[in-house]
Amino acid sequence: MTVTRFAPSPTGYLHIGNLRTALFNYLIARKAGGTFILRLDDTDPERSKPEFADAIMEDLDWLGLTWDRVERQSARLDRYAAAAETLRAAGRFYEAFETPTELDLKRKKQLNMGRPPVYDRAALALSDEEKAKLRAERGQGVWRFKLDHARIEWKDGILGETSIDAASVSDPVLIRQDGQVLYTLASVVDDTEMGVTHVVRGSDHVTNTATQIQIMEALGAAPPAFAHHSLLTGPGGEALSKRLGTLSLRDLRARGVAPMALLSLMARLGSSDPVELRGSIAELVEGFDIARFGAAPTKFDEADLAPLTARHLAGLPLSAVKDKLDALGVPGALQLHFWTVCRENISTLSDLDGWWEVFEGGAIPEVAEEDRAFVETAFGLLGEPPYDGDTWGAWTSAAKAATGRKGRGLFMPLRHAVTGRTKGPEMADVMPLMQVKPGLR
Ligand code: GLU
């Protein structure tokens, strides 16, 4: 049975990078007919907020990425305490008392001597009396996991054969001075006790994976399969980390991006498969294969979402957007025509606002000086609405007869004067949507 999990910390909103992790884990579970767990990594009581947990669920809901169950780490603290006991009994856990400043100094010294800044395990040499003394002076220590200094190897689903020398990694702190269990241990306990079979996460977790494999083994559990996807960069290869704030899923939603556009892009970006708009998540599931993703950083360009959203919108029936049209105030009788005409001319649903403004007569443009007299004359030949499918033809014929203008010189200034735009739907289709007679400024 395949079990995957998406494990965000509810300390902020989900962004495009998180979506990649969520989606891969989701697709693997669904393709195998397995279980997809939403796990909230909320052991940090200061930074974790219920409103972020709610927002995460809302964003996943919006995308249609349904989870089979929710787990909260804050409800499992006793499990982590039990695991810590096991590690202690196995001689793999030790208390250390260095202050952050002391650790910093050690690191600087090591770097100065050209050595990797790995914790020197000084605490291992402390006698019971020394520990008691330090505890009396400084309070509880932190608890570190004693790595076995061997090579840690696994076959990564994306990176291939991966090997990390445990001696190049500091013994990880698993319990803080204040007793708070850290992610590294909590995640191991959850992954093993929840039967997680596949862990897909960003390549920033590769070192964590190495230490977590040893912790799992120390707890007598078999590690799951791991795959580390590359991190996203901006279109020019620049780090995306600083811009992630504006690339939250809720911002993208507010900017009118369609979920299927986002999912279609993110389920293929960075793989050897082409990005194509898919009609449903089921289609994405079918074609998904984690082995087709490469290890190189993946370029993400928000601009790529616009044509995908446009194509998605152009294929939607009226029923899918009726709420939006109601909210805009488009009369029911006009809605089918409005949608049929506009859907090919928008890249997000919010673009409909601008079109409705045009049809309500609220987008009267500045007319170029050289066209002013012509447009005035032409408007004099146009009656009051309602207009129909013949209005444009009849009106432009009359304007042509009256002014002698023809071709582009006839049509373009009138298109612009009516819609305020130089491009858009067929004018014969536009005219019946005009709620008021177009006017001049
Ligand atoms: N809460 C961790 C994170 O968001 C989860 C990492 C993992 O998938 O194990 O980075």
XYZ file of C-alpha atoms and ligand atoms in Angstrom:
451
model
C 0.000 0.000 0.000
C 1.485 3.319 -1.053
C 1.291 6.065 1.576
C 2.592 9.588 0.987
C 2.320 12.752 2.972
C 2.566 16.483 2.451
C 3.969 18.019 5.613
C 3.829 21.808 5.669
C 4.493 23.783 8.814
C 1.502 26.050 9.460
C 3.740 29.078 9.878
C 2.774 30.839 6.645
C 0.826 30.536 3.416
C 1.571 27.847 0.865
C 3.567 29.068 -2.108
C 4.424 27.727 -5.505
C 7.392 25.757 -4.126
C 5.213 23.992 -1.548
C 2.714 23.194 -4.270
C 5.338 21.212 -6.143
C 5.958 19.029 -3.081
C 2.251 18.630 -2.326
C 1.390 17.759 -5.905
C 4.118 15.147 -6.376
C 3.131 13.352 -3.189
C -0.530 13.604 -4.106
C -0.006 12.236 -7.607
C 2.111 9.309 -6.410
C -0.555 8.292 -3.880
C -3.428 8.645 -6.325
C -1.665 6.827 -9.130
C -1.022 3.866 -6.828
C -4.521 3.975 -5.347
C -2.842 4.695 -2.017
C -3.251 7.160 0.826
C -2.319 10.834 0.841
C -1.871 12.316 4.316
C -1.883 16.005 5.087
C 0.461 16.321 8.041
C 0.711 19.620 9.847
C 4.196 20.025 11.289
C 3.068 22.212 14.140
C 5.432 21.353 16.984
C 6.598 24.967 17.228
C 3.864 26.550 19.358
C 5.110 30.070 18.760
C 5.283 30.066 14.998
C 2.431 27.660 14.196
C -0.939 29.367 13.804
C -4.378 27.781 13.381
C -5.220 30.377 10.725
C -2.313 29.172 8.606
C -3.448 25.562 9.038
C -6.913 26.619 7.832
C -5.398 28.539 4.937
C -3.335 25.519 3.872
C -6.447 23.370 3.741
C -8.365 26.053 1.899
C -5.613 26.359 -0.725
C -5.417 22.590 -1.248
C -9.216 22.510 -1.510
C -9.137 25.230 -4.123
C -6.691 23.150 -6.150
C -8.719 19.979 -5.687
C -5.859 18.127 -3.988
C -7.909 16.081 -1.562
C -6.240 14.371 1.368
C -7.357 11.173 3.030
C -6.648 12.307 6.553
C -5.047 15.090 8.553
C -2.408 14.475 11.179
C -1.155 17.090 13.592
C 2.258 16.714 15.160
C 1.161 18.726 18.186
C -1.214 15.856 19.036
C 1.559 13.262 18.973
C 4.094 14.620 21.427
C 3.886 11.468 23.580
C 4.948 9.387 20.569
C 8.027 11.558 20.117
C 8.884 11.347 23.806
C 8.690 7.541 23.570
C 11.024 7.546 20.550
C 13.449 9.786 22.414
C 13.469 7.234 25.257
C 14.286 4.441 22.799
C 17.198 6.440 21.395
C 18.453 7.180 24.881
C 18.282 3.511 25.862
C 20.148 2.598 22.675
C 22.982 4.965 23.579
C 22.304 7.156 20.518
C 21.155 10.260 22.353
C 23.282 12.678 24.346
C 22.812 15.941 26.149
C 24.923 18.926 25.115
C 25.191 22.296 26.796
C 26.986 24.645 24.428
C 25.347 28.023 24.021
C 24.620 29.280 20.491
C 27.542 31.713 20.868
C 29.922 28.919 21.808
C 28.782 26.835 18.868
C 29.235 29.792 16.589
C 32.766 30.296 17.823
C 33.585 26.621 17.270
C 32.261 26.831 13.729
C 34.311 29.939 12.971
C 37.484 28.279 14.302
C 36.886 25.197 12.172
C 36.265 27.282 9.079
C 39.432 29.293 9.759
C 41.393 26.071 9.845
C 39.798 25.001 6.575
C 37.725 22.278 8.220
C 34.004 21.652 7.713
C 31.955 23.184 10.563
C 30.783 19.922 12.090
C 29.869 19.719 15.780
C 32.925 18.337 17.591
C 30.972 16.125 20.022
C 32.664 17.718 23.016
C 29.565 16.922 25.088
C 30.160 13.198 24.642
C 33.227 13.472 26.864
C 31.347 15.073 29.770
C 31.238 13.095 33.010
C 28.010 12.830 34.994
C 29.335 15.382 37.495
C 30.248 17.836 34.755
C 26.781 17.469 33.244
C 25.125 18.006 36.617
C 27.204 21.129 37.092
C 26.361 22.486 33.644
C 22.689 21.701 34.174
C 22.783 23.599 37.467
C 24.432 26.582 35.760
C 22.677 26.614 32.421
C 19.510 24.556 32.814
C 18.633 21.595 30.592
C 20.821 20.891 27.591
C 19.757 20.044 24.061
C 19.583 16.406 22.966
C 21.654 15.345 20.006
C 21.426 12.146 18.007
C 24.774 10.401 17.774
C 25.316 9.633 14.127
C 27.131 6.480 13.191
C 30.130 7.754 11.207
C 29.575 5.658 8.113
C 28.380 6.488 4.605
C 24.607 6.821 4.413
C 23.311 5.628 1.065
C 19.965 5.469 -0.648
C 18.603 5.242 -4.144
C 16.835 8.537 -4.602
C 13.787 8.574 -6.874
C 15.124 11.681 -8.631
C 18.788 12.069 -7.715
C 19.637 8.384 -8.221
C 22.279 6.707 -6.051
C 23.001 9.164 -3.245
C 25.666 8.862 -0.594
C 26.487 11.143 2.312
C 29.374 10.736 4.716
C 27.822 10.949 8.185
C 31.115 12.316 9.523
C 30.539 15.457 7.451
C 27.255 16.161 9.243
C 26.758 17.504 12.783
C 24.910 15.248 15.185
C 21.417 16.718 14.809
C 19.675 18.340 17.761
C 16.366 16.525 18.166
C 15.135 18.117 21.388
C 15.631 21.762 22.216
C 16.660 23.141 25.551
C 13.038 23.963 26.383
C 12.055 20.361 25.686
C 10.465 21.013 22.311
C 10.867 18.068 19.922
C 12.241 19.186 16.594
C 11.016 18.316 13.148
C 13.828 15.857 12.396
C 12.676 13.429 15.092
C 8.941 14.111 14.836
C 9.018 13.490 11.105
C 10.857 10.188 11.498
C 8.389 8.953 14.115
C 5.407 9.952 11.977
C 6.785 8.528 8.757
C 7.463 5.172 10.392
C 4.329 4.930 12.535
C 2.039 6.119 9.738
C 3.483 3.630 7.292
C 4.685 6.274 4.859
C 6.212 4.478 1.884
C 7.377 7.428 -0.239
C 8.755 10.767 0.889
C 9.098 13.403 -1.808
C 10.450 16.781 -0.733
C 12.783 19.527 -1.839
C 16.499 18.975 -2.324
C 17.105 21.289 0.642
C 16.201 18.219 2.732
C 18.905 15.878 1.398
C 21.075 16.117 4.527
C 17.990 15.680 6.725
C 17.258 12.502 4.834
C 20.707 11.122 5.597
C 20.314 11.723 9.327
C 16.688 10.575 9.321
C 17.673 7.267 7.733
C 20.031 6.610 10.638
C 17.443 7.673 13.211
C 14.898 5.326 11.645
C 17.361 2.482 11.748
C 18.159 3.265 15.391
C 14.433 3.037 16.104
C 14.273 -0.309 14.336
C 12.254 0.957 11.392
C 12.851 0.559 7.656
C 13.262 3.886 5.846
C 10.745 4.749 3.117
C 11.725 5.507 -0.485
C 13.011 9.062 -0.834
C 12.967 11.453 -3.769
C 14.267 15.023 -3.676
C 12.951 17.386 -6.280
C 14.971 20.370 -7.391
C 14.141 23.807 -6.067
C 12.412 26.384 -8.219
C 14.245 29.423 -9.506
C 12.949 32.499 -11.264
C 12.941 32.641 -15.082
C 16.529 33.896 -15.162
C 17.782 31.174 -12.812
C 17.744 33.529 -9.804
C 16.786 32.174 -6.377
C 13.064 32.354 -5.876
C 13.185 32.406 -2.093
C 12.801 36.183 -1.810
C 9.901 36.314 -4.225
C 7.982 33.408 -2.719
C 6.002 35.902 -0.657
C 4.266 37.124 -3.802
C 3.928 33.633 -5.186
C 1.622 32.304 -2.515
C -1.216 30.167 -3.813
C -3.723 32.707 -2.560
C -2.017 35.499 -4.481
C -2.037 33.423 -7.640
C -5.703 32.680 -7.031
C -6.406 36.382 -6.514
C -4.601 37.096 -9.784
C -7.116 34.831 -11.491
C -4.932 31.810 -12.199
C -7.030 28.708 -12.844
C -6.230 25.669 -10.670
C -5.939 23.355 -13.685
C -3.474 25.743 -15.314
C -1.345 25.769 -12.189
C -1.534 22.006 -11.701
C -0.876 21.262 -15.376
C 2.266 23.384 -15.286
C 3.592 22.176 -11.959
C 2.992 18.486 -12.649
C 5.313 18.645 -15.663
C 7.724 21.542 -15.125
C 11.246 20.198 -14.683
C 10.387 16.830 -16.244
C 11.110 15.478 -19.684
C 7.394 15.650 -20.527
C 5.885 18.663 -22.299
C 3.611 21.031 -20.396
C 0.091 20.725 -21.743
C -3.165 21.928 -20.321
C -5.083 19.001 -18.847
C -8.800 18.943 -18.270
C -8.750 17.147 -14.941
C -6.519 16.014 -12.117
C -7.240 12.418 -13.150
C -5.418 13.080 -16.444
C -2.418 14.422 -14.557
C -2.372 11.365 -12.319
C -2.322 9.072 -15.315
C 0.724 10.595 -16.954
C 2.780 11.225 -13.814
C 6.147 9.576 -13.264
C 8.574 10.995 -10.720
C 11.494 9.327 -12.518
C 11.024 11.768 -15.411
C 12.088 14.731 -13.284
C 15.631 16.013 -13.380
C 17.885 17.170 -10.560
C 18.742 20.556 -12.103
C 17.054 23.660 -10.671
C 13.686 24.217 -12.305
C 12.822 27.592 -13.786
C 9.406 28.904 -12.935
C 7.911 31.831 -14.816
C 4.548 33.057 -13.622
C 3.913 34.348 -17.144
C 3.580 30.728 -18.312
C 0.382 30.460 -16.314
C -1.465 33.072 -18.375
C -1.736 31.157 -21.675
C -2.643 27.974 -19.796
C -5.326 29.785 -17.835
C -6.581 31.404 -21.055
C -6.845 28.035 -22.767
C -8.580 26.568 -19.759
C -11.090 29.421 -19.630
C -11.800 29.229 -23.363
C -12.987 25.668 -22.827
C -15.320 26.355 -19.903
C -19.114 26.243 -20.231
C -21.264 29.087 -18.922
C -22.273 27.021 -15.894
C -18.665 27.113 -14.651
C -18.610 30.917 -14.509
C -22.229 31.784 -13.846
C -21.516 32.901 -10.270
C -18.855 35.270 -11.519
C -21.216 36.761 -14.141
C -23.990 37.126 -11.559
C -21.557 38.941 -9.285
C -20.568 41.236 -12.129
C -24.236 42.050 -12.748
C -24.475 40.618 -16.261
C -28.232 40.076 -16.892
C -29.173 36.393 -17.180
C -30.473 36.708 -20.735
C -27.153 38.120 -21.880
C -24.854 35.754 -20.031
C -24.484 33.009 -22.630
C -23.629 35.477 -25.375
C -21.348 37.478 -23.071
C -19.410 34.376 -22.056
C -19.206 32.920 -25.575
C -17.837 36.208 -26.887
C -15.440 36.956 -24.040
C -13.978 33.611 -23.069
C -11.547 33.604 -25.999
C -10.384 37.101 -25.106
C -9.358 36.821 -21.485
C -6.321 35.414 -19.746
C -7.840 35.395 -16.269
C -11.425 35.538 -15.053
C -10.812 39.008 -13.661
C -10.386 40.237 -17.245
C -14.165 39.851 -17.533
C -14.553 42.888 -15.286
C -12.924 45.063 -17.933
C -15.109 43.695 -20.707
C -18.285 44.216 -18.744
C -17.188 47.788 -18.090
C -16.869 48.261 -21.851
C -20.359 46.913 -22.464
C -21.806 49.117 -19.753
C -20.317 52.111 -21.506
C -17.800 52.821 -18.775
C -14.655 52.541 -20.873
C -14.931 55.484 -23.254
C -11.483 56.026 -24.732
C -9.626 59.107 -25.899
C -10.084 59.184 -29.683
C -7.072 60.147 -31.806
C -7.319 63.685 -33.174
C -7.258 62.532 -36.799
C -10.214 60.176 -36.210
C -12.336 62.486 -34.109
C -14.502 64.006 -36.821
C -15.005 60.631 -38.437
C -16.014 58.939 -35.203
C -18.385 61.778 -34.373
C -20.095 61.440 -37.721
C -20.272 57.665 -37.350
C -21.778 57.870 -33.865
C -24.405 60.204 -35.316
C -25.456 57.341 -37.585
C -25.867 54.833 -34.771
C -29.205 54.432 -33.031
C -29.859 53.531 -29.418
C -29.514 49.949 -28.105
C -30.565 47.170 -28.034
C -28.341 46.188 -30.932
C -28.306 42.870 -32.717
C -26.005 40.775 -34.870
C -26.666 43.025 -37.912
C -25.988 46.340 -36.203
C -22.261 46.489 -36.858
C -22.584 45.654 -40.584
C -25.363 48.148 -41.153
C -23.670 50.873 -39.106
C -20.254 50.565 -40.789
C -21.888 50.520 -44.249
C -23.676 53.752 -43.388
C -20.454 55.279 -42.028
C -18.585 54.229 -45.152
C -21.228 55.803 -47.412
C -21.221 59.017 -45.382
C -17.448 59.474 -45.031
C -15.825 57.472 -47.814
C -13.610 55.654 -45.310
C -13.066 51.954 -45.846
C -11.091 48.932 -44.663
C -8.938 49.359 -41.553
C -9.394 53.127 -41.584
C -13.100 52.536 -41.191
C -13.195 49.600 -38.799
C -10.293 50.218 -36.445
C -11.237 53.685 -35.160
C -14.785 52.465 -34.555
C -13.644 49.307 -32.761
C -11.415 51.468 -30.603
C -14.070 54.110 -29.975
C -16.614 51.486 -28.899
C -14.406 49.153 -26.840
C -11.397 51.264 -25.919
C -9.262 48.455 -27.300
C -7.581 47.674 -30.575
C -8.171 43.928 -30.279
C -11.012 41.770 -29.130
C -14.011 39.747 -30.237
C -15.775 40.204 -33.590
C -17.521 43.589 -33.504
C -20.703 42.018 -34.887
C -20.742 39.983 -31.658
C -19.781 42.911 -29.473
C -22.548 45.281 -30.513
C -25.460 43.228 -29.086
C -23.688 43.342 -25.707
C -23.540 47.133 -25.548
C -25.913 48.309 -22.823
C -25.683 51.973 -23.792
C -24.910 53.788 -26.977
C -21.144 54.338 -27.136
C -20.222 57.954 -26.757
C -17.363 60.361 -27.217
C -15.472 61.985 -24.420
N 7.672 20.573 7.640
C 8.778 20.237 6.788
C 8.965 21.337 5.762
O 8.013 22.010 5.480
C 8.508 18.912 6.106
C 9.653 18.341 5.354
C 9.353 16.908 4.996
O 8.660 16.699 4.004
O 9.776 16.025 5.698
O 10.049 21.549 5.280
